[in-house]
Amino acid sequence: MKPVLVSVLALTLPLTACSVVGERSDDSGQPAGAGGGTVVLVTHESFTLPKQVVRQFEEESGYDLETRAAGDAGTLTTKLVLTRDNPTGDVAFGVDNTFASRAVDEGVFAEHGVDLPAGAEDYTLEGEAADVLAPVDNGNVCVNIDKTWFEREDLAPPETLADLADGEYEGLFVTPSALSSSPGLAFLLATIAAYGEDWPGYWQELVDNDTLVLDGWEDAYFGEFTQGSEKGTRPIVLSYDSSPAFTIADDGTSTTSALLDTCFQQVEYAGVLEGAENPEGARALIEFLLSETVQRELPTSMFVFPVRDGVALPPAWAKHAEQPESPYRLDPAEIAANRDAWLEQWRDIVTR
């Protein structure tokens, strides 16, 4: 039975412009944005919030938000570094733990000075990065399986990274490229965290087991995955821990599941840009992103988990979007120091 696959596609959709405002006053006691003050948000294309939430924020403050969005987390980080001496905005959202060290080391961010809500401290970075980047959301990139396919074929599904290289699963796995896809890079980092210096050997085993590597997540999920496309032929795909919440069959069960021993944690941060024209507006926006109002909307708006404690998840998430207890992680500084070399080595293995 095919489920109704909804909303996951929006992970790849661009942001439409919106205006946002937060509670701030100047020395006169008037809202800081009352005279038309603007705070400029620089972000990635997957950032979006419901119109009613935007309206609520506008009613509570005088700040107008101008949003400038382009590319993914890597593109965003590169642009922030290149414009650090003349920032194109006041606040940035979307730099994640795979790129954070680069932005911090390049002096992109100033101290945010925002009090974090309970729970968010679990996702802070170490050292000076903790003072300049506030965690806003989290999620995990995980291998997903089509449960109905494995039941039909009477084949026990894989559970671990090692299983993916087993001959039983030859030709069944599809993953986006580490060169052109954020989840693809996260999966590469998961294998490096798991296998250390032996990761190239593991990837060679994946290649020898007929793993299919495509440019993007959408190509893999909606093109080759058996639960993403009727023409799909591969029942194992790289996706997210939240993906099973979007593959619900008529009987209320999910037709897919995430393999929780394969996951790499991703955390997205917000920070005040060094040299910002409106640092107070930037801080107000970060506080808003950490508010219960926005944190509650994150699963259905951006398909990520909140960092704030006590935020209720949508019913489908609470039932089907299970998070791993011990996801793979790497020190952001280690990622920054080795990313280019790892990617070059990975490309040589996959394309030879």
PDB file of N, CA and C in Angstrom, residues 240 271 284 325 344 352:
ATOM      1  N   TYR A 240      16.114  11.296   6.450  1.00  0.00           N
ATOM      2  CA  TYR A 240      16.136  11.951   7.761  1.00  0.00           C
ATOM      3  C   TYR A 240      15.407  11.115   8.799  1.00  0.00           C
ATOM      4  N   GLY A 271      23.071  33.626  14.450  1.00  0.00           N
ATOM      5  CA  GLY A 271      24.051  34.498  15.071  1.00  0.00           C
ATOM      6  C   GLY A 271      23.952  35.921  14.561  1.00  0.00           C
ATOM      7  N   ALA A 284      16.779  40.367  18.761  1.00  0.00           N
ATOM      8  CA  ALA A 284      15.333  40.162  18.901  1.00  0.00           C
ATOM      9  C   ALA A 284      14.858  39.015  18.024  1.00  0.00           C
ATOM     10  N   GLU A 325      19.429   7.831  20.036  1.00  0.00           N
ATOM     11  CA  GLU A 325      19.973   8.203  21.341  1.00  0.00           C
ATOM     12  C   GLU A 325      21.441   8.592  21.238  1.00  0.00           C
ATOM     13  N   GLU A 344      37.674  15.187  -1.577  1.00  0.00           N
ATOM     14  CA  GLU A 344      38.482  14.795  -2.730  1.00  0.00           C
ATOM     15  C   GLU A 344      38.738  13.295  -2.730  1.00  0.00           C
ATOM     16  N   ARG A 352      35.842   6.451  -9.589  1.00  0.00           N
ATOM     17  CA  ARG A 352      36.904   5.734 -10.309  1.00  0.00           C
ATOM     18  C   ARG A 352      36.319   4.595 -11.167  1.00  0.00           C
TER      19      ARG A 352
END
